[in-house]
XYZ file of C-alpha atoms in Angstrom:
294
model
C 39.357 -21.796 22.037
C 42.889 -20.625 22.781
C 43.841 -17.089 21.858
C 46.361 -16.878 19.038
C 49.509 -14.801 19.291
C 50.002 -12.671 16.185
C 52.786 -13.858 13.950
C 55.801 -11.661 14.573
C 56.713 -10.965 10.955
C 53.091 -10.292 10.008
C 52.554 -8.079 13.058
C 55.617 -6.000 12.157
C 54.387 -5.405 8.599
C 52.570 -2.193 9.552
C 54.027 -0.135 6.711
C 53.151 -2.824 4.189
C 49.535 -2.798 5.411
C 49.386 1.028 5.383
C 50.809 1.218 1.878
C 48.210 -1.277 0.668
C 45.375 0.724 2.230
C 46.608 4.028 0.797
C 46.946 2.538 -2.675
C 43.400 1.156 -2.458
C 41.510 4.169 -1.049
C 43.919 7.109 -0.963
C 46.298 8.380 1.710
C 43.914 11.147 2.817
C 41.403 8.623 4.233
C 43.857 6.364 6.104
C 44.628 7.469 9.661
C 46.602 6.154 12.577
C 47.340 2.508 13.173
C 44.820 1.211 15.723
C 45.988 -2.322 16.413
C 46.719 -5.801 15.184
C 44.788 -9.049 15.511
C 45.681 -12.664 14.748
C 43.097 -14.353 12.513
C 44.943 -17.666 12.054
C 48.423 -19.091 11.967
C 50.576 -16.541 10.103
C 47.453 -14.501 9.219
C 47.169 -11.047 10.822
C 44.807 -8.082 10.348
C 46.006 -4.498 10.867
C 43.394 -1.811 11.523
C 43.740 1.858 10.627
C 41.532 4.813 11.447
C 39.156 5.886 8.664
C 39.320 9.655 8.074
C 36.410 9.775 5.636
C 33.711 12.001 7.175
C 30.986 9.862 5.646
C 32.174 6.782 7.585
C 32.507 7.989 11.148
C 33.343 5.113 13.486
C 34.554 2.817 10.692
C 38.117 1.546 10.211
C 40.286 0.062 7.502
C 41.177 -3.612 7.975
C 44.233 -4.848 6.072
C 44.942 -8.578 6.289
C 48.459 -9.882 5.618
C 49.849 -13.433 5.677
C 52.947 -15.455 4.991
C 53.559 -19.040 3.953
C 55.120 -21.594 6.319
C 58.925 -21.162 6.709
C 58.726 -18.090 4.461
C 60.003 -14.664 5.491
C 58.079 -12.615 2.927
C 54.774 -11.152 4.127
C 52.110 -10.838 1.413
C 48.902 -8.849 1.194
C 45.569 -10.652 1.544
C 42.767 -8.008 1.396
C 41.791 -4.440 2.289
C 38.260 -3.823 3.567
C 36.291 -1.139 5.409
C 34.597 -2.432 8.578
C 32.259 -0.751 11.073
C 33.276 -0.093 14.648
C 31.255 -0.078 17.845
C 29.943 3.483 17.289
C 29.684 3.317 13.492
C 26.640 4.626 11.672
C 25.010 1.638 9.984
C 22.168 1.317 7.519
C 18.831 0.115 8.921
C 18.298 -3.611 9.008
C 17.089 -4.886 5.681
C 13.420 -5.808 5.603
C 12.050 -8.111 2.861
C 9.873 -6.391 0.300
C 6.912 -8.552 1.283
C 7.028 -6.985 4.762
C 7.625 -3.437 3.499
C 4.688 -3.481 1.105
C 1.722 -1.359 2.128
C -1.766 -0.987 0.638
C -1.671 1.397 -2.283
C 2.001 0.752 -3.168
C 1.202 -1.223 -6.310
C 1.145 0.632 -9.602
C 0.350 -0.237 -13.232
C 2.384 -3.221 -14.340
C 3.436 -4.246 -10.816
C 3.180 -7.914 -9.878
C 2.535 -9.125 -6.334
C 3.121 -12.892 -6.093
C 1.725 -14.671 -3.045
C 3.518 -17.291 -0.988
C 2.349 -20.892 -1.104
C 1.572 -20.703 2.638
C -0.108 -17.279 2.568
C -2.448 -17.294 5.570
C -4.941 -15.102 3.699
C -5.652 -17.923 1.234
C -6.795 -21.492 1.497
C -7.222 -24.286 -1.049
C -10.218 -24.044 -3.341
C -12.011 -26.715 -5.321
C -10.478 -27.237 -8.786
C -11.584 -30.783 -9.558
C -8.038 -32.122 -9.437
C -9.016 -34.516 -6.680
C -11.744 -36.058 -8.855
C -10.910 -39.208 -10.850
C -10.496 -38.957 -14.601
C -13.678 -39.791 -16.574
C -12.139 -42.913 -18.136
C -10.434 -44.209 -15.004
C -11.477 -47.372 -13.195
C -12.593 -45.359 -10.199
C -14.884 -43.215 -12.340
C -16.343 -46.249 -14.128
C -17.069 -47.922 -10.804
C -18.829 -44.794 -9.630
C -20.977 -44.776 -12.747
C -22.386 -48.180 -11.845
C -24.023 -46.649 -8.808
C -25.710 -43.909 -10.850
C -29.293 -44.586 -11.905
C -29.612 -45.111 -15.632
C -32.414 -43.412 -17.522
C -35.310 -45.474 -18.864
C -34.261 -44.431 -22.337
C -31.364 -46.713 -23.342
C -30.018 -44.018 -25.666
C -29.587 -41.522 -22.801
C -26.550 -42.105 -20.660
C -25.894 -40.189 -17.428
C -23.136 -37.588 -17.438
C -19.935 -38.500 -15.575
C -19.904 -37.488 -11.936
C -16.884 -35.296 -12.516
C -18.649 -33.394 -15.299
C -21.658 -32.777 -13.092
C -19.581 -31.396 -10.232
C -17.331 -29.378 -12.522
C -20.268 -27.735 -14.265
C -21.778 -26.716 -10.934
C -18.411 -25.501 -9.652
C -17.844 -23.319 -12.723
C -21.293 -21.830 -12.340
C -20.548 -20.949 -8.720
C -17.107 -19.583 -9.536
C -15.208 -22.310 -7.711
C -12.655 -23.137 -10.407
C -9.779 -21.422 -8.597
C -6.795 -23.154 -7.074
C -7.025 -21.038 -3.888
C -9.641 -18.855 -2.251
C -9.686 -16.474 0.675
C -9.427 -18.144 4.067
C -11.448 -17.052 7.078
C -8.524 -14.883 8.167
C -8.272 -13.342 4.706
C -11.986 -12.532 4.760
C -11.712 -10.921 8.191
C -8.702 -8.827 7.122
C -10.535 -7.611 4.025
C -13.650 -6.785 6.046
C -11.581 -4.823 8.577
C -9.941 -2.755 5.818
C -13.229 -1.992 4.114
C -14.954 -1.175 7.382
C -12.166 1.215 8.335
C -12.224 2.983 4.959
C -16.000 3.146 4.416
C -17.695 2.007 7.591
C -20.029 3.272 10.251
C -17.311 5.033 12.275
C -16.145 7.347 9.486
C -17.032 11.057 9.702
C -18.982 10.808 6.452
C -21.185 8.015 7.809
C -21.729 9.837 11.105
C -23.155 12.843 9.257
C -25.139 10.860 6.662
C -28.939 10.975 6.604
C -29.203 7.180 6.249
C -27.095 4.037 5.808
C -26.111 2.363 2.557
C -28.261 -0.708 3.193
C -31.328 1.363 2.241
C -29.713 3.262 -0.628
C -30.746 2.586 -4.207
C -27.200 3.191 -5.428
C -25.833 0.164 -3.512
C -24.766 -2.647 -5.856
C -24.823 -6.084 -4.149
C -21.810 -8.395 -4.236
C -21.736 -12.168 -3.887
C -19.973 -14.377 -1.407
C -19.837 -14.262 2.357
C -18.833 -10.598 2.481
C -21.921 -9.730 0.444
C -23.892 -9.979 3.684
C -22.269 -6.797 4.987
C -20.717 -4.981 2.000
C -21.629 -3.720 -1.444
C -20.356 -1.400 -4.161
C -21.381 2.253 -4.347
C -22.838 3.206 -7.723
C -23.472 6.914 -7.136
C -21.194 8.900 -9.429
C -21.519 11.943 -7.174
C -20.843 10.043 -3.946
C -17.451 10.035 -2.200
C -17.138 6.234 -2.543
C -18.271 5.719 -6.126
C -17.040 2.355 -7.423
C -15.647 1.308 -4.026
C -16.618 -1.319 -1.484
C -18.765 0.192 1.275
C -20.229 -1.238 4.443
C -23.983 -1.484 4.771
C -23.598 0.811 7.795
C -21.762 3.459 5.763
C -23.605 6.449 4.392
C -23.172 9.801 2.733
C -25.153 12.795 1.615
C -25.821 11.197 -1.747
C -28.247 8.630 -0.330
C -31.003 7.875 -2.827
C -33.705 8.456 -0.224
C -32.273 11.628 1.251
C -34.795 14.417 1.819
C -35.280 16.596 -1.231
C -34.085 20.132 -0.628
C -37.029 22.471 -1.329
C -36.492 24.900 -4.157
C -36.141 28.552 -3.120
C -39.369 30.538 -3.597
C -39.597 32.440 -6.844
C -39.463 36.240 -6.452
C -42.751 38.102 -6.767
C -43.532 39.667 -10.083
C -42.745 43.379 -10.455
C -45.855 45.544 -9.969
C -46.031 48.884 -11.758
C -48.711 51.270 -10.491
C -49.149 54.212 -12.910
C -52.304 55.671 -11.338
C -50.970 57.005 -8.025
C -49.625 60.565 -7.781
C -47.112 61.234 -5.046
C -46.334 64.808 -3.950
C -42.623 65.667 -3.792
C -41.080 68.767 -2.198
C -38.369 70.535 -4.171
C -35.604 71.702 -1.855
C -33.926 75.081 -2.480
C -30.440 73.559 -2.906
C -31.711 71.404 -5.751
C -33.375 74.210 -7.661
C -31.828 75.527 -10.841
C -32.785 77.919 -13.554
C -35.432 80.645 -12.988
C -37.478 78.797 -10.442
C -37.758 80.750 -7.179
C -36.761 79.178 -3.805
C -40.262 79.847 -2.449
C -41.928 78.112 -5.331
C -44.980 76.090 -4.280
C -44.863 72.366 -4.025
C -45.315 70.575 -7.300
C -46.980 67.290 -7.830
C -44.990 64.859 -9.927
C -46.385 61.698 -11.334
C -44.555 58.367 -11.673
C -44.852 56.100 -14.596
């Protein structure tokens, strides 16, 4: 690409470009003229220093142009552009990459991508032929008919669909192996064997009566805590997790009851009356008296 030489009339229109910038943003933010650059034939951009303290390193770019064989230079646009040392905003990150566990609130929706690696196709019955189709009728010919002529076998699709619904397989997508591993890692980190609570627990959750089993593959290693006084009540816990609320924890012995108060009214204890405690007409050398307790 050959370098263009700025059009002479457009390059000399410095005052026109400055006036346009000052009218757009104010004279107090437009500084010295920094240079001129040719963008195309008879199209030139003038740059001016930006004096706004909030845009350090930025500059005003004013583009002017003129028509062929015309002597009048006209204004194209006025924009603010960053320079080499300008302070820029961080690179934009899609919301799907900014989202973190716990960010969702009531009413929030989190749609998943069609190629989400955490999910894989599930069985929905869409790949089965319709009951009245030729393929389904041909399949029925291979099914053994009951001895009773009034009893006809159920369509193959109905049999599979009923079993799938019972097993909870009527979803369009289910967790993939990667999705299962990611979920297990999160649960293990939150309520697993390496947590301080589990390290100090008397026993693991796999022997606790408060553990509620869950189905599926992850049910082999995780369950739900059902102890209302436990730190993980209502949450997924690893079988290796544990806390002080274990159902089989040792029972703390009750403190011994204090002994009953014994009153002995038959013993007489001699007490000496000291002179500084005497009052009235009693003499300091009075003999020792015997006082009884009751």
